[in-house]
Tab-separated table of C-alpha atoms in Angstrom:
chain	number	residue	atom	x	y	z
A	56	MET	CA	40.049	124.423	101.358
A	57	LYS	CA	41.936	127.462	100.053
A	58	LEU	CA	44.731	127.069	97.533
A	59	PHE	CA	47.281	128.336	100.060
A	60	ASP	CA	46.237	125.621	102.506
A	61	VAL	CA	46.701	122.950	99.827
A	62	LEU	CA	50.111	124.278	98.718
A	63	TYR	CA	51.536	124.677	102.210
A	64	ASN	CA	49.521	122.056	104.094
A	65	ARG	CA	48.433	124.669	106.649
A	66	ALA	CA	45.279	122.783	107.550
A	67	HIS	CA	47.337	119.765	108.596
A	68	LYS	CA	49.353	121.932	110.979
A	69	GLU	CA	46.254	123.496	112.523
A	70	GLU	CA	44.443	120.191	112.991
A	71	GLY	CA	47.198	118.707	115.138
A	72	PRO	CA	47.770	114.982	115.670
A	73	ARG	CA	45.168	112.615	114.254
A	74	PRO	CA	44.629	108.881	114.799
A	75	LEU	CA	46.530	106.808	112.271
A	76	GLN	CA	45.361	103.502	110.861
A	77	LYS	CA	47.674	100.513	110.584
A	78	GLY	CA	48.527	98.160	107.748
A	79	ILE	CA	46.779	98.499	104.415
A	80	LEU	CA	44.127	100.755	105.995
A	81	ARG	CA	46.877	103.318	106.532
A	82	PHE	CA	47.521	103.352	102.774
A	83	PHE	CA	43.906	104.223	101.993
A	84	GLN	CA	43.850	106.756	104.825
A	85	ILE	CA	46.779	108.558	103.188
A	86	ILE	CA	44.924	108.691	99.863
A	87	TRP	CA	41.811	110.047	101.611
A	88	ILE	CA	43.663	112.701	103.620
A	89	GLU	CA	46.228	113.702	100.981
A	90	PHE	CA	44.030	113.433	97.875
A	91	TRP	CA	44.504	117.007	96.640
A	92	ASN	CA	48.161	117.060	97.664
A	93	LEU	CA	48.734	113.887	95.632
A	94	ILE	CA	47.194	115.523	92.559
A	95	LEU	CA	49.308	118.652	93.045
A	96	LEU	CA	52.422	116.556	93.625
A	97	ASN	CA	51.734	114.566	90.455
A	98	MET	CA	51.528	117.762	88.368
A	99	LEU	CA	54.631	119.202	90.047
A	100	TYR	CA	56.565	116.021	89.311
A	101	VAL	CA	55.517	116.039	85.640
A	102	VAL	CA	56.625	119.671	85.235
A	103	PHE	CA	60.030	119.057	86.854
A	104	CYS	CA	60.565	115.944	84.705
A	105	LEU	CA	60.069	117.789	81.420
A	106	PRO	CA	63.786	118.619	80.895
A	107	VAL	CA	64.383	114.810	81.105
A	108	ILE	CA	67.840	115.226	82.684
A	109	THR	CA	66.080	116.374	85.859
A	110	ILE	CA	63.991	113.195	86.218
A	111	PRO	CA	66.209	111.619	88.935
A	112	ALA	CA	66.299	114.802	91.052
A	113	ALA	CA	62.561	115.284	90.559
A	114	THR	CA	62.059	111.680	91.653
A	115	ALA	CA	64.060	112.350	94.821
A	116	ALA	CA	61.933	115.404	95.645
A	117	PHE	CA	58.775	113.492	94.730
A	118	THR	CA	59.802	110.622	97.030
A	119	ALA	CA	60.622	112.987	99.896
A	120	GLU	CA	57.081	114.383	99.748
A	121	LEU	CA	55.584	110.892	99.684
A	122	CYS	CA	57.755	109.833	102.632
A	123	ASP	CA	56.409	112.788	104.602
A	124	MET	CA	52.858	111.749	103.734
A	125	VAL	CA	53.493	108.168	104.837
A	126	ARG	CA	55.099	109.399	108.071
A	127	ASP	CA	52.324	111.986	108.585
A	128	ARG	CA	54.787	114.837	108.909
A	129	PRO	CA	53.680	118.479	108.483
A	130	ARG	CA	55.341	120.134	105.500
A	131	MET	CA	55.244	122.928	102.957
A	132	LEU	CA	54.744	120.945	99.765
A	133	VAL	CA	56.178	123.275	97.115
A	134	HIS	CA	59.003	124.568	99.315
A	135	ARG	CA	59.946	121.038	100.409
A	136	PHE	CA	59.901	119.744	96.819
A	137	TRP	CA	62.182	122.526	95.566
A	138	SER	CA	64.523	122.221	98.552
A	139	VAL	CA	65.058	118.460	98.107
A	140	PHE	CA	65.327	118.863	94.328
A	141	LYS	CA	68.289	121.239	94.734
A	142	ARG	CA	69.921	119.421	97.641
A	143	GLU	CA	69.863	115.918	96.147
A	144	PHE	CA	70.377	116.841	92.486
A	145	ARG	CA	73.890	115.414	92.122
A	146	GLN	CA	73.417	112.170	94.050
A	147	ALA	CA	69.963	111.553	92.587
A	148	THR	CA	71.340	112.026	89.057
A	149	VAL	CA	74.142	109.531	89.700
A	150	LEU	CA	71.618	107.016	91.059
A	151	GLY	CA	69.363	107.651	88.088
A	152	PHE	CA	72.225	106.966	85.681
A	153	ILE	CA	73.088	103.723	87.508
A	154	GLY	CA	69.450	102.614	87.496
A	155	LEU	CA	69.030	103.481	83.816
A	156	LEU	CA	72.193	101.577	82.885
A	157	ILE	CA	71.042	98.446	84.750
A	158	LEU	CA	67.536	98.714	83.273
A	159	VAL	CA	68.865	99.108	79.722
A	160	LEU	CA	71.117	96.067	80.161
A	161	LEU	CA	68.254	93.958	81.521
A	162	LEU	CA	65.806	95.086	78.829
A	163	GLY	CA	68.464	94.523	76.182
A	164	LEU	CA	69.002	91.017	77.508
A	165	LEU	CA	65.251	90.424	77.534
A	166	THR	CA	64.987	91.626	73.909
A	167	ALA	CA	67.848	89.377	72.849
A	168	VAL	CA	66.281	86.388	74.578
A	169	LEU	CA	62.897	87.010	72.949
A	170	PHE	CA	63.916	87.860	69.403
A	171	PHE	CA	67.500	86.860	68.618
A	172	LEU	CA	68.193	83.562	70.346
A	173	PRO	CA	67.055	80.082	69.308
A	174	PRO	CA	63.833	78.882	70.974
A	175	ILE	CA	65.639	76.459	73.269
A	176	PHE	CA	67.641	79.324	74.802
A	177	THR	CA	64.503	81.435	75.063
A	178	TYR	CA	62.773	78.813	77.192
A	179	LEU	CA	65.805	78.572	79.459
A	180	LEU	CA	66.799	82.227	79.780
A	181	LEU	CA	63.451	84.034	79.643
A	182	PRO	CA	62.277	83.033	83.161
A	183	ALA	CA	65.705	83.877	84.624
A	184	THR	CA	65.757	87.300	82.914
A	185	VAL	CA	62.232	88.134	84.086
A	186	ILE	CA	63.120	87.108	87.659
A	187	VAL	CA	66.252	89.286	87.650
A	188	LEU	CA	64.231	92.226	86.281
A	189	PHE	CA	61.628	91.690	89.023
A	190	LEU	CA	64.329	91.541	91.718
A	191	PHE	CA	65.810	94.767	90.361
A	192	GLY	CA	62.395	96.431	90.718
A	193	MET	CA	62.091	95.139	94.286
A	194	ALA	CA	65.453	96.622	95.239
A	195	TRP	CA	64.968	99.911	93.399
A	196	ILE	CA	61.852	100.929	95.347
A	197	TYR	CA	64.134	101.408	98.368
A	198	VAL	CA	66.801	103.504	96.640
A	199	TYR	CA	65.203	106.958	96.579
A	200	PRO	CA	63.513	106.662	100.007
A	201	LEU	CA	66.929	105.780	101.475
A	202	LEU	CA	68.468	108.746	99.647
A	203	VAL	CA	66.029	111.306	101.061
A	204	ILE	CA	65.572	109.807	104.553
A	205	THR	CA	69.184	108.927	105.384
A	206	ASP	CA	72.587	110.489	104.799
A	207	LEU	CA	74.196	107.246	103.632
A	208	PRO	CA	76.806	107.224	100.835
A	209	LEU	CA	75.565	105.988	97.476
A	210	ARG	CA	77.273	102.584	97.729
A	211	HIS	CA	75.611	101.989	101.108
A	212	ILE	CA	72.252	103.090	99.721
A	213	LEU	CA	72.509	100.518	96.935
A	214	ARG	CA	73.713	97.791	99.303
A	215	ASN	CA	70.945	98.521	101.819
A	216	ALA	CA	68.351	98.600	99.048
A	217	VAL	CA	69.304	95.085	97.990
A	218	SER	CA	69.352	93.866	101.602
A	219	LEU	CA	65.962	95.409	102.404
A	220	SER	CA	64.388	93.947	99.272
A	221	LEU	CA	65.412	90.489	100.481
A	222	MET	CA	64.533	91.002	104.156
A	223	CYS	CA	61.161	92.560	103.283
A	224	ALA	CA	60.520	90.538	100.137
A	225	LYS	CA	56.785	90.276	100.781
A	226	HIS	CA	56.245	94.044	100.836
A	227	ALA	CA	58.645	94.729	97.972
A	228	ALA	CA	57.184	92.026	95.729
A	229	ALA	CA	53.624	93.208	96.411
A	230	ALA	CA	54.588	96.797	95.524
A	231	VAL	CA	56.244	95.738	92.259
A	232	LEU	CA	53.237	93.599	91.291
A	233	VAL	CA	50.729	96.386	92.027
A	234	CYS	CA	52.821	98.983	90.178
A	235	SER	CA	53.269	96.642	87.211
A	236	LEU	CA	49.515	96.138	87.022
A	237	ILE	CA	48.787	99.884	87.184
A	238	ALA	CA	51.485	100.647	84.597
A	239	TYR	CA	50.174	97.877	82.327
A	240	TYR	CA	46.670	99.346	82.211
A	241	ALA	CA	48.047	102.880	81.822
A	242	LEU	CA	49.999	101.732	78.749
A	243	LEU	CA	47.160	99.539	77.480
A	244	TYR	CA	44.756	102.486	77.321
A	245	PHE	CA	47.320	105.037	76.155
A	246	PRO	CA	46.698	107.818	74.998
A	247	ILE	CA	43.333	107.805	76.808
A	248	SER	CA	45.243	107.419	80.067
A	249	ILE	CA	47.294	110.622	79.549
A	250	PRO	CA	45.039	112.810	81.783
A	251	PHE	CA	45.307	110.205	84.547
A	252	LEU	CA	49.101	110.138	84.172
A	253	LEU	CA	49.212	113.921	84.460
A	254	PHE	CA	46.929	114.177	87.472
A	255	GLY	CA	47.195	111.037	89.569
A	256	VAL	CA	48.704	107.777	88.317
A	257	LEU	CA	52.329	108.741	88.968
A	258	SER	CA	51.530	109.796	92.534
A	259	LEU	CA	49.671	106.544	93.070
A	260	LEU	CA	52.622	104.508	91.773
A	261	GLY	CA	55.026	106.492	93.950
A	262	LEU	CA	52.822	106.124	97.008
A	263	VAL	CA	52.603	102.340	96.566
A	264	CYS	CA	56.404	102.048	96.370
A	265	THR	CA	57.115	104.499	99.196
A	266	PHE	CA	54.498	102.952	101.479
A	267	ALA	CA	56.022	99.495	100.963
A	268	ALA	CA	59.599	100.768	101.328
A	269	TRP	CA	59.018	102.788	104.505
A	270	ALA	CA	58.049	99.748	106.586
A	271	GLY	CA	61.416	98.100	105.945
A	272	ILE	CA	63.399	101.325	106.329
A	273	ARG	CA	61.621	102.095	109.607
A	274	ASP	CA	62.211	98.635	111.062
A	275	HIS	CA	65.729	97.914	109.811
A	276	VAL	CA	67.407	101.287	109.200
A	277	VAL	CA	65.785	103.975	111.335
A	278	ALA	CA	65.296	101.695	114.356
A	279	GLU	CA	68.934	100.563	114.164
A	280	ALA	CA	70.140	104.169	113.847
A	281	LEU	CA	68.089	105.190	116.893
A	282	GLN	CA	69.465	102.262	118.883
A	283	ASN	CA	73.024	103.190	117.915
A	284	ALA	CA	72.346	106.810	118.884
A	285	LYS	CA	71.033	105.725	122.292
A	286	THR	CA	74.059	103.480	122.810
A	287	SER	CA	76.360	106.334	121.851
A	288	LEU	CA	74.636	108.656	124.309
A	289	LEU	CA	74.965	106.067	127.073
A	290	ASP	CA	78.659	105.585	126.274
A	291	ASP	CA	79.194	109.349	126.338
A	292	ALA	CA	77.347	109.577	129.663
A	293	ASP	CA	79.506	106.821	131.176
A	294	GLU	CA	82.644	108.532	129.895
A	295	TRP	CA	81.653	111.883	131.380
A	296	ALA	CA	80.709	110.195	134.666
A	297	ALA	CA	84.136	108.554	134.826
A	298	ILE	CA	85.842	111.891	134.136
A	299	TRP	CA	83.650	113.638	136.731
A	300	ASN	CA	84.295	110.991	139.401
A	301	SER	CA	88.018	111.081	138.793
């Protein structure tokens, strides 16, 4: 495949619709179909994260690309990434600051429990702190997909993320466990794992989270929005019919 086809996903447009697998098979189908795009997206994400302050906006653009892959939507990868990066910069940065603040507080609490409190408090507080940290991870996998898929205000994004993590706890917990395992081995073999981080691990982590998050967003956010839109259209139709008949 030519470089232009990889960058702008032209082959996907020319192939037309293709049969999609369901469940976990769909996840592996995405990896098979989007293999080179995932590598390119990983490198693009690393480059855009280098200024550090741009990490949240880069994560939003990164997530938007992964959402399109999960939804099997044609796209122009580089153009789409840059467009979402610019459009969501402010809101993504605010969300990133909120997430970083919560993470620092939780990690600080975990450090205090492990190293500065008497053993009796460690035994009592350590499980609770780990559970809260795990629940935070479950909720956070929904935040950036909700940002790029919906036009909800930030407070509603955070509220919906928490609600979805509880309603779809099985998917969210599985995603956090898989990502924790991948991240553990990436850190365990660091710096040997650096090439993998640059060319694939970040995309794999993002795909796991986005794949898990999309099921809940599709069933509880998008489906509800479509139903409300249909109801609104029916109400408008009834109103116009009443005006016409009068």
